[in-house]
């Protein structure tokens, strides 16, 4: 009788002890796994945030190079600043001798023209930047136009006639928070993390000031520290559900309380733990859009491949989509993403299975070919560059093109990062010479800021002497693509968005209703008769619903990206009669 009681009791007590031990071990293991994964994400996204902020800071470097090359002079500041602007930039400024004299955009930023060295909130840190030859950031502070931002001040030093260095002033950019790093924090939030980004309040201070953080509570966060200029930044993350997996603990406890489920319970815990670990490792190394390696995953695998085979020849290629911003502007970011997916899929289909593929971010991709030289890889890379690439939009296929630069290890580089810089220099050279090509690195090539190259459509069209639009040359689908400021002013539209909204992006909705059929027939009759330079007189619908008598001069052309389009220049009919009455009367 005692045996029947003592043995079951002993087994029960032993089971409780074993269950308690296993639950305790499982809790510690799960916490360690979560902290390891969280640290990996903090490092990955902290580095991405650093790069995104650094990209914003590069605007001050671009202005700095212009000022140094022009001996402290800068012409056409507004035009240069406009080309440097992006969605996350509030304003661009220059401050000779520490006094802000030029701001773009000027409207709404008049109060920013201050003397930095005599302003109570800015003088100390501005003097520090000047005296220590270091870039500094200040903020966050509330913006009048929108939410919050922080200022980046980059000191400039020139040399006088005697070769002595002197302080010229600052180039400044105001970056919006969280716009400058919104992609990173959105991705991290989707992964189930709370986050906090802080920076030292001042270079001489040990106190950190929060730049931006999520709404949830931060409990024992892991952190990643990085430096921008001479300033320390800290990025902290913690799981939204906390470090302890209470659900898992309860499950394991229940399983081990029942001796018959001991084995299955242990197996489940091990499988769940392994699955979670693999899942987060894959997420940390894979680009969520294209399903190939992200920059972190590519760099890590490339480093391992090259370290394991130090004498093997490798070819690294960097490529991006030509005029990708134009694809996003015309078709929207959804179809821009489709172009990125299409490019990634074509890379996976074209290159051998042992090729390492990655997406650096944006529209830039990277390739690492093993056991080959530039000469051996040339034909393959040239063929891939010329391979037709398309994306689908509203049932139609549109072509896009790429530029690709490549370099060889160890011929031109001693490590992975140097190899990619050489490939980047070759890609930069392609961009300088018209894009849509493939080039190997050679000595003498230098990398640069590619996003500032060339002429954008806006650069050209906004300086045309007349009102100008572009729309699709299709009888059924006359979609409006673009209108310059002179057209918007002439027709009374506040901006392109209002034009698109009122006209539903259709050219025929700009024509007075009772003239539409006649005008459209006239346009296409001229085209069908072989006249590509059509002149049409009609009543143009203005934003307020009134009409303006205009003469349009249209030309139909073939665009390799958008098919047939109309380029149309508008002239005020009445104004033409007033200005050229003698010619009309004759």
mmCIF file with all atom_site columns, N, CA, C and O in Angstrom, residues 37-76:
data_model
loop_
_atom_site.group_PDB
_atom_site.id
_atom_site.type_symbol
_atom_site.label_atom_id
_atom_site.label_alt_id
_atom_site.label_comp_id
_atom_site.label_asym_id
_atom_site.label_entity_id
_atom_site.label_seq_id
_atom_site.pdbx_PDB_ins_code
_atom_site.Cartn_x
_atom_site.Cartn_y
_atom_site.Cartn_z
_atom_site.occupancy
_atom_site.B_iso_or_equiv
_atom_site.pdbx_formal_charge
_atom_site.auth_seq_id
_atom_site.auth_comp_id
_atom_site.auth_asym_id
_atom_site.auth_atom_id
_atom_site.pdbx_PDB_model_num
ATOM 1   N N  . UNK A 1 37 ? 17.628 37.962 -31.015 1.00 0.00 ? 37 UNK A N  1
ATOM 2   C CA . UNK A 1 37 ? 16.908 38.423 -32.208 1.00 0.00 ? 37 UNK A CA 1
ATOM 3   C C  . UNK A 1 37 ? 16.682 39.929 -32.165 1.00 0.00 ? 37 UNK A C  1
ATOM 4   O O  . UNK A 1 37 ? 16.839 40.627 -33.178 1.00 0.00 ? 37 UNK A O  1
ATOM 5   N N  . UNK A 1 38 ? 16.312 40.424 -30.979 1.00 0.00 ? 38 UNK A N  1
ATOM 6   C CA . UNK A 1 38 ? 16.084 41.869 -30.832 1.00 0.00 ? 38 UNK A CA 1
ATOM 7   C C  . UNK A 1 38 ? 17.374 42.644 -31.077 1.00 0.00 ? 38 UNK A C  1
ATOM 8   O O  . UNK A 1 38 ? 17.363 43.709 -31.714 1.00 0.00 ? 38 UNK A O  1
ATOM 9   N N  . UNK A 1 39 ? 18.511 42.121 -30.568 1.00 0.00 ? 39 UNK A N  1
ATOM 10  C CA . UNK A 1 39 ? 19.788 42.789 -30.792 1.00 0.00 ? 39 UNK A CA 1
ATOM 11  C C  . UNK A 1 39 ? 20.139 42.820 -32.277 1.00 0.00 ? 39 UNK A C  1
ATOM 12  O O  . UNK A 1 39 ? 20.643 43.823 -32.796 1.00 0.00 ? 39 UNK A O  1
ATOM 13  N N  . UNK A 1 40 ? 19.847 41.725 -32.966 1.00 0.00 ? 40 UNK A N  1
ATOM 14  C CA . UNK A 1 40 ? 20.099 41.666 -34.409 1.00 0.00 ? 40 UNK A CA 1
ATOM 15  C C  . UNK A 1 40 ? 19.261 42.703 -35.149 1.00 0.00 ? 40 UNK A C  1
ATOM 16  O O  . UNK A 1 40 ? 19.754 43.404 -36.042 1.00 0.00 ? 40 UNK A O  1
ATOM 17  N N  . UNK A 1 41 ? 17.990 42.820 -34.771 1.00 0.00 ? 41 UNK A N  1
ATOM 18  C CA . UNK A 1 41 ? 17.122 43.819 -35.403 1.00 0.00 ? 41 UNK A CA 1
ATOM 19  C C  . UNK A 1 41 ? 17.537 45.236 -35.036 1.00 0.00 ? 41 UNK A C  1
ATOM 20  O O  . UNK A 1 41 ? 17.475 46.148 -35.872 1.00 0.00 ? 41 UNK A O  1
ATOM 21  N N  . UNK A 1 42 ? 17.957 45.442 -33.778 1.00 0.00 ? 42 UNK A N  1
ATOM 22  C CA . UNK A 1 42 ? 18.420 46.774 -33.369 1.00 0.00 ? 42 UNK A CA 1
ATOM 23  C C  . UNK A 1 42 ? 19.632 47.181 -34.191 1.00 0.00 ? 42 UNK A C  1
ATOM 24  O O  . UNK A 1 42 ? 19.747 48.330 -34.645 1.00 0.00 ? 42 UNK A O  1
ATOM 25  N N  . UNK A 1 43 ? 20.557 46.225 -34.412 1.00 0.00 ? 43 UNK A N  1
ATOM 26  C CA . UNK A 1 43 ? 21.760 46.509 -35.198 1.00 0.00 ? 43 UNK A CA 1
ATOM 27  C C  . UNK A 1 43 ? 21.406 46.775 -36.661 1.00 0.00 ? 43 UNK A C  1
ATOM 28  O O  . UNK A 1 43 ? 21.867 47.741 -37.270 1.00 0.00 ? 43 UNK A O  1
ATOM 29  N N  . UNK A 1 44 ? 20.559 45.895 -37.220 1.00 0.00 ? 44 UNK A N  1
ATOM 30  C CA . UNK A 1 44 ? 20.195 46.018 -38.639 1.00 0.00 ? 44 UNK A CA 1
ATOM 31  C C  . UNK A 1 44 ? 19.475 47.338 -38.916 1.00 0.00 ? 44 UNK A C  1
ATOM 32  O O  . UNK A 1 44 ? 19.863 48.099 -39.812 1.00 0.00 ? 44 UNK A O  1
ATOM 33  N N  . UNK A 1 45 ? 18.433 47.607 -38.129 1.00 0.00 ? 45 UNK A N  1
ATOM 34  C CA . UNK A 1 45 ? 17.639 48.799 -38.414 1.00 0.00 ? 45 UNK A CA 1
ATOM 35  C C  . UNK A 1 45 ? 18.289 50.060 -37.870 1.00 0.00 ? 45 UNK A C  1
ATOM 36  O O  . UNK A 1 45 ? 18.052 51.154 -38.396 1.00 0.00 ? 45 UNK A O  1
ATOM 37  N N  . UNK A 1 46 ? 19.125 49.923 -36.841 1.00 0.00 ? 46 UNK A N  1
ATOM 38  C CA . UNK A 1 46 ? 19.909 51.074 -36.403 1.00 0.00 ? 46 UNK A CA 1
ATOM 39  C C  . UNK A 1 46 ? 20.859 51.522 -37.496 1.00 0.00 ? 46 UNK A C  1
ATOM 40  O O  . UNK A 1 46 ? 21.028 52.718 -37.757 1.00 0.00 ? 46 UNK A O  1
ATOM 41  N N  . UNK A 1 47 ? 21.482 50.553 -38.165 1.00 0.00 ? 47 UNK A N  1
ATOM 42  C CA . UNK A 1 47 ? 22.390 50.885 -39.259 1.00 0.00 ? 47 UNK A CA 1
ATOM 43  C C  . UNK A 1 47 ? 21.625 51.482 -40.442 1.00 0.00 ? 47 UNK A C  1
ATOM 44  O O  . UNK A 1 47 ? 22.110 52.416 -41.106 1.00 0.00 ? 47 UNK A O  1
ATOM 45  N N  . UNK A 1 48 ? 20.412 50.947 -40.711 1.00 0.00 ? 48 UNK A N  1
ATOM 46  C CA . UNK A 1 48 ? 19.595 51.517 -41.788 1.00 0.00 ? 48 UNK A CA 1
ATOM 47  C C  . UNK A 1 48 ? 19.208 52.956 -41.480 1.00 0.00 ? 48 UNK A C  1
ATOM 48  O O  . UNK A 1 48 ? 19.258 53.831 -42.350 1.00 0.00 ? 48 UNK A O  1
ATOM 49  N N  . UNK A 1 49 ? 18.818 53.215 -40.217 1.00 0.00 ? 49 UNK A N  1
ATOM 50  C CA . UNK A 1 49 ? 18.463 54.588 -39.824 1.00 0.00 ? 49 UNK A CA 1
ATOM 51  C C  . UNK A 1 49 ? 19.671 55.498 -39.965 1.00 0.00 ? 49 UNK A C  1
ATOM 52  O O  . UNK A 1 49 ? 19.561 56.641 -40.454 1.00 0.00 ? 49 UNK A O  1
ATOM 53  N N  . UNK A 1 50 ? 20.842 55.012 -39.560 1.00 0.00 ? 50 UNK A N  1
ATOM 54  C CA . UNK A 1 50 ? 22.059 55.806 -39.716 1.00 0.00 ? 50 UNK A CA 1
ATOM 55  C C  . UNK A 1 50 ? 22.281 56.166 -41.185 1.00 0.00 ? 50 UNK A C  1
ATOM 56  O O  . UNK A 1 50 ? 22.591 57.323 -41.520 1.00 0.00 ? 50 UNK A O  1
ATOM 57  N N  . UNK A 1 51 ? 22.122 55.178 -42.066 1.00 0.00 ? 51 UNK A N  1
ATOM 58  C CA . UNK A 1 51 ? 22.322 55.426 -43.497 1.00 0.00 ? 51 UNK A CA 1
ATOM 59  C C  . UNK A 1 51 ? 21.291 56.405 -44.043 1.00 0.00 ? 51 UNK A C  1
ATOM 60  O O  . UNK A 1 51 ? 21.609 57.260 -44.881 1.00 0.00 ? 51 UNK A O  1
ATOM 61  N N  . UNK A 1 52 ? 20.037 56.300 -43.579 1.00 0.00 ? 52 UNK A N  1
ATOM 62  C CA . UNK A 1 52 ? 18.986 57.201 -44.062 1.00 0.00 ? 52 UNK A CA 1
ATOM 63  C C  . UNK A 1 52 ? 19.248 58.641 -43.599 1.00 0.00 ? 52 UNK A C  1
ATOM 64  O O  . UNK A 1 52 ? 19.053 59.592 -44.360 1.00 0.00 ? 52 UNK A O  1
ATOM 65  N N  . UNK A 1 53 ? 19.698 58.800 -42.346 1.00 0.00 ? 53 UNK A N  1
ATOM 66  C CA . UNK A 1 53 ? 20.048 60.145 -41.867 1.00 0.00 ? 53 UNK A CA 1
ATOM 67  C C  . UNK A 1 53 ? 21.261 60.662 -42.623 1.00 0.00 ? 53 UNK A C  1
ATOM 68  O O  . UNK A 1 53 ? 21.318 61.835 -43.026 1.00 0.00 ? 53 UNK A O  1
ATOM 69  N N  . UNK A 1 54 ? 22.245 59.766 -42.843 1.00 0.00 ? 54 UNK A N  1
ATOM 70  C CA . UNK A 1 54 ? 23.457 60.170 -43.571 1.00 0.00 ? 54 UNK A CA 1
ATOM 71  C C  . UNK A 1 54 ? 23.122 60.619 -44.988 1.00 0.00 ? 54 UNK A C  1
ATOM 72  O O  . UNK A 1 54 ? 23.718 61.568 -45.517 1.00 0.00 ? 54 UNK A O  1
ATOM 73  N N  . UNK A 1 55 ? 22.156 59.941 -45.621 1.00 0.00 ? 55 UNK A N  1
ATOM 74  C CA . UNK A 1 55 ? 21.736 60.359 -46.966 1.00 0.00 ? 55 UNK A CA 1
ATOM 75  C C  . UNK A 1 55 ? 21.183 61.782 -46.951 1.00 0.00 ? 55 UNK A C  1
ATOM 76  O O  . UNK A 1 55 ? 21.399 62.557 -47.884 1.00 0.00 ? 55 UNK A O  1
ATOM 77  N N  . UNK A 1 56 ? 20.437 62.123 -45.887 1.00 0.00 ? 56 UNK A N  1
ATOM 78  C CA . UNK A 1 56 ? 19.948 63.501 -45.755 1.00 0.00 ? 56 UNK A CA 1
ATOM 79  C C  . UNK A 1 56 ? 21.081 64.473 -45.548 1.00 0.00 ? 56 UNK A C  1
ATOM 80  O O  . UNK A 1 56 ? 21.097 65.590 -46.089 1.00 0.00 ? 56 UNK A O  1
ATOM 81  N N  . UNK A 1 57 ? 22.093 64.054 -44.751 1.00 0.00 ? 57 UNK A N  1
ATOM 82  C CA . UNK A 1 57 ? 23.238 64.925 -44.471 1.00 0.00 ? 57 UNK A CA 1
ATOM 83  C C  . UNK A 1 57 ? 24.065 65.167 -45.727 1.00 0.00 ? 57 UNK A C  1
ATOM 84  O O  . UNK A 1 57 ? 24.721 66.209 -45.866 1.00 0.00 ? 57 UNK A O  1
ATOM 85  N N  . UNK A 1 58 ? 24.028 64.211 -46.673 1.00 0.00 ? 58 UNK A N  1
ATOM 86  C CA . UNK A 1 58 ? 24.814 64.375 -47.904 1.00 0.00 ? 58 UNK A CA 1
ATOM 87  C C  . UNK A 1 58 ? 24.434 65.639 -48.673 1.00 0.00 ? 58 UNK A C  1
ATOM 88  O O  . UNK A 1 58 ? 25.219 66.145 -49.473 1.00 0.00 ? 58 UNK A O  1
ATOM 89  N N  . UNK A 1 59 ? 23.229 66.159 -48.417 1.00 0.00 ? 59 UNK A N  1
ATOM 90  C CA . UNK A 1 59 ? 22.836 67.416 -49.063 1.00 0.00 ? 59 UNK A CA 1
ATOM 91  C C  . UNK A 1 59 ? 23.783 68.529 -48.647 1.00 0.00 ? 59 UNK A C  1
ATOM 92  O O  . UNK A 1 59 ? 24.218 69.340 -49.471 1.00 0.00 ? 59 UNK A O  1
ATOM 93  N N  . UNK A 1 60 ? 24.136 68.585 -47.340 1.00 0.00 ? 60 UNK A N  1
ATOM 94  C CA . UNK A 1 60 ? 25.069 69.626 -46.886 1.00 0.00 ? 60 UNK A CA 1
ATOM 95  C C  . UNK A 1 60 ? 26.445 69.411 -47.492 1.00 0.00 ? 60 UNK A C  1
ATOM 96  O O  . UNK A 1 60 ? 27.162 70.380 -47.767 1.00 0.00 ? 60 UNK A O  1
ATOM 97  N N  . UNK A 1 61 ? 26.828 68.130 -47.704 1.00 0.00 ? 61 UNK A N  1
ATOM 98  C CA . UNK A 1 61 ? 28.125 67.864 -48.328 1.00 0.00 ? 61 UNK A CA 1
ATOM 99  C C  . UNK A 1 61 ? 28.145 68.331 -49.779 1.00 0.00 ? 61 UNK A C  1
ATOM 100 O O  . UNK A 1 61 ? 29.160 68.843 -50.264 1.00 0.00 ? 61 UNK A O  1
ATOM 101 N N  . UNK A 1 62 ? 27.004 68.129 -50.491 1.00 0.00 ? 62 UNK A N  1
ATOM 102 C CA . UNK A 1 62 ? 26.936 68.569 -51.885 1.00 0.00 ? 62 UNK A CA 1
ATOM 103 C C  . UNK A 1 62 ? 27.088 70.087 -51.983 1.00 0.00 ? 62 UNK A C  1
ATOM 104 O O  . UNK A 1 62 ? 27.842 70.608 -52.822 1.00 0.00 ? 62 UNK A O  1
ATOM 105 N N  . UNK A 1 63 ? 26.365 70.826 -51.113 1.00 0.00 ? 63 UNK A N  1
ATOM 106 C CA . UNK A 1 63 ? 26.511 72.288 -51.094 1.00 0.00 ? 63 UNK A CA 1
ATOM 107 C C  . UNK A 1 63 ? 27.933 72.693 -50.705 1.00 0.00 ? 63 UNK A C  1
ATOM 108 O O  . UNK A 1 63 ? 28.496 73.649 -51.237 1.00 0.00 ? 63 UNK A O  1
ATOM 109 N N  . UNK A 1 64 ? 28.497 71.946 -49.754 1.00 0.00 ? 64 UNK A N  1
ATOM 110 C CA . UNK A 1 64 ? 29.850 72.252 -49.292 1.00 0.00 ? 64 UNK A CA 1
ATOM 111 C C  . UNK A 1 64 ? 30.857 72.145 -50.442 1.00 0.00 ? 64 UNK A C  1
ATOM 112 O O  . UNK A 1 64 ? 31.723 73.022 -50.611 1.00 0.00 ? 64 UNK A O  1
ATOM 113 N N  . UNK A 1 65 ? 30.731 71.089 -51.252 1.00 0.00 ? 65 UNK A N  1
ATOM 114 C CA . UNK A 1 65 ? 31.656 70.923 -52.371 1.00 0.00 ? 65 UNK A CA 1
ATOM 115 C C  . UNK A 1 65 ? 31.524 72.044 -53.394 1.00 0.00 ? 65 UNK A C  1
ATOM 116 O O  . UNK A 1 65 ? 32.518 72.511 -53.962 1.00 0.00 ? 65 UNK A O  1
ATOM 117 N N  . UNK A 1 66 ? 30.288 72.495 -53.623 1.00 0.00 ? 66 UNK A N  1
ATOM 118 C CA . UNK A 1 66 ? 30.079 73.606 -54.557 1.00 0.00 ? 66 UNK A CA 1
ATOM 119 C C  . UNK A 1 66 ? 30.750 74.868 -54.036 1.00 0.00 ? 66 UNK A C  1
ATOM 120 O O  . UNK A 1 66 ? 31.460 75.584 -54.760 1.00 0.00 ? 66 UNK A O  1
ATOM 121 N N  . UNK A 1 67 ? 30.556 75.163 -52.748 1.00 0.00 ? 67 UNK A N  1
ATOM 122 C CA . UNK A 1 67 ? 31.130 76.371 -52.155 1.00 0.00 ? 67 UNK A CA 1
ATOM 123 C C  . UNK A 1 67 ? 32.651 76.327 -52.163 1.00 0.00 ? 67 UNK A C  1
ATOM 124 O O  . UNK A 1 67 ? 33.314 77.330 -52.430 1.00 0.00 ? 67 UNK A O  1
ATOM 125 N N  . UNK A 1 68 ? 33.229 75.153 -51.860 1.00 0.00 ? 68 UNK A N  1
ATOM 126 C CA . UNK A 1 68 ? 34.683 75.035 -51.861 1.00 0.00 ? 68 UNK A CA 1
ATOM 127 C C  . UNK A 1 68 ? 35.221 75.214 -53.278 1.00 0.00 ? 68 UNK A C  1
ATOM 128 O O  . UNK A 1 68 ? 36.201 75.941 -53.506 1.00 0.00 ? 68 UNK A O  1
ATOM 129 N N  . UNK A 1 69 ? 34.551 74.571 -54.246 1.00 0.00 ? 69 UNK A N  1
ATOM 130 C CA . UNK A 1 69 ? 35.036 74.667 -55.627 1.00 0.00 ? 69 UNK A CA 1
ATOM 131 C C  . UNK A 1 69 ? 34.865 76.066 -56.205 1.00 0.00 ? 69 UNK A C  1
ATOM 132 O O  . UNK A 1 69 ? 35.627 76.481 -57.074 1.00 0.00 ? 69 UNK A O  1
ATOM 133 N N  . UNK A 1 70 ? 33.869 76.813 -55.725 1.00 0.00 ? 70 UNK A N  1
ATOM 134 C CA . UNK A 1 70 ? 33.611 78.167 -56.222 1.00 0.00 ? 70 UNK A CA 1
ATOM 135 C C  . UNK A 1 70 ? 34.156 79.237 -55.282 1.00 0.00 ? 70 UNK A C  1
ATOM 136 O O  . UNK A 1 70 ? 33.739 80.398 -55.346 1.00 0.00 ? 70 UNK A O  1
ATOM 137 N N  . UNK A 1 71 ? 35.061 78.841 -54.387 1.00 0.00 ? 71 UNK A N  1
ATOM 138 C CA . UNK A 1 71 ? 35.718 79.781 -53.470 1.00 0.00 ? 71 UNK A CA 1
ATOM 139 C C  . UNK A 1 71 ? 34.703 80.593 -52.663 1.00 0.00 ? 71 UNK A C  1
ATOM 140 O O  . UNK A 1 71 ? 34.819 81.811 -52.520 1.00 0.00 ? 71 UNK A O  1
ATOM 141 N N  . UNK A 1 72 ? 33.711 79.903 -52.131 1.00 0.00 ? 72 UNK A N  1
ATOM 142 C CA . UNK A 1 72 ? 32.759 80.556 -51.244 1.00 0.00 ? 72 UNK A CA 1
ATOM 143 C C  . UNK A 1 72 ? 31.582 81.202 -51.933 1.00 0.00 ? 72 UNK A C  1
ATOM 144 O O  . UNK A 1 72 ? 30.727 81.796 -51.276 1.00 0.00 ? 72 UNK A O  1
ATOM 145 N N  . UNK A 1 73 ? 31.493 81.090 -53.251 1.00 0.00 ? 73 UNK A N  1
ATOM 146 C CA . UNK A 1 73 ? 30.369 81.670 -53.985 1.00 0.00 ? 73 UNK A CA 1
ATOM 147 C C  . UNK A 1 73 ? 29.415 80.556 -54.407 1.00 0.00 ? 73 UNK A C  1
ATOM 148 O O  . UNK A 1 73 ? 29.839 79.447 -54.702 1.00 0.00 ? 73 UNK A O  1
ATOM 149 N N  . UNK A 1 74 ? 28.123 80.881 -54.442 1.00 0.00 ? 74 UNK A N  1
ATOM 150 C CA . UNK A 1 74 ? 27.144 79.897 -54.925 1.00 0.00 ? 74 UNK A CA 1
ATOM 151 C C  . UNK A 1 74 ? 26.089 80.634 -55.742 1.00 0.00 ? 74 UNK A C  1
ATOM 152 O O  . UNK A 1 74 ? 25.428 81.558 -55.259 1.00 0.00 ? 74 UNK A O  1
ATOM 153 N N  . UNK A 1 75 ? 25.994 80.258 -56.984 1.00 0.00 ? 75 UNK A N  1
ATOM 154 C CA . UNK A 1 75 ? 25.019 80.873 -57.886 1.00 0.00 ? 75 UNK A CA 1
ATOM 155 C C  . UNK A 1 75 ? 23.812 79.945 -58.045 1.00 0.00 ? 75 UNK A C  1
ATOM 156 O O  . UNK A 1 75 ? 23.932 78.725 -57.952 1.00 0.00 ? 75 UNK A O  1
ATOM 157 N N  . UNK A 1 76 ? 22.675 80.565 -58.299 1.00 0.00 ? 76 UNK A N  1
ATOM 158 C CA . UNK A 1 76 ? 21.425 79.795 -58.510 1.00 0.00 ? 76 UNK A CA 1
ATOM 159 C C  . UNK A 1 76 ? 21.145 78.878 -57.324 1.00 0.00 ? 76 UNK A C  1
ATOM 160 O O  . UNK A 1 76 ? 20.878 77.685 -57.488 1.00 0.00 ? 76 UNK A O  1
#
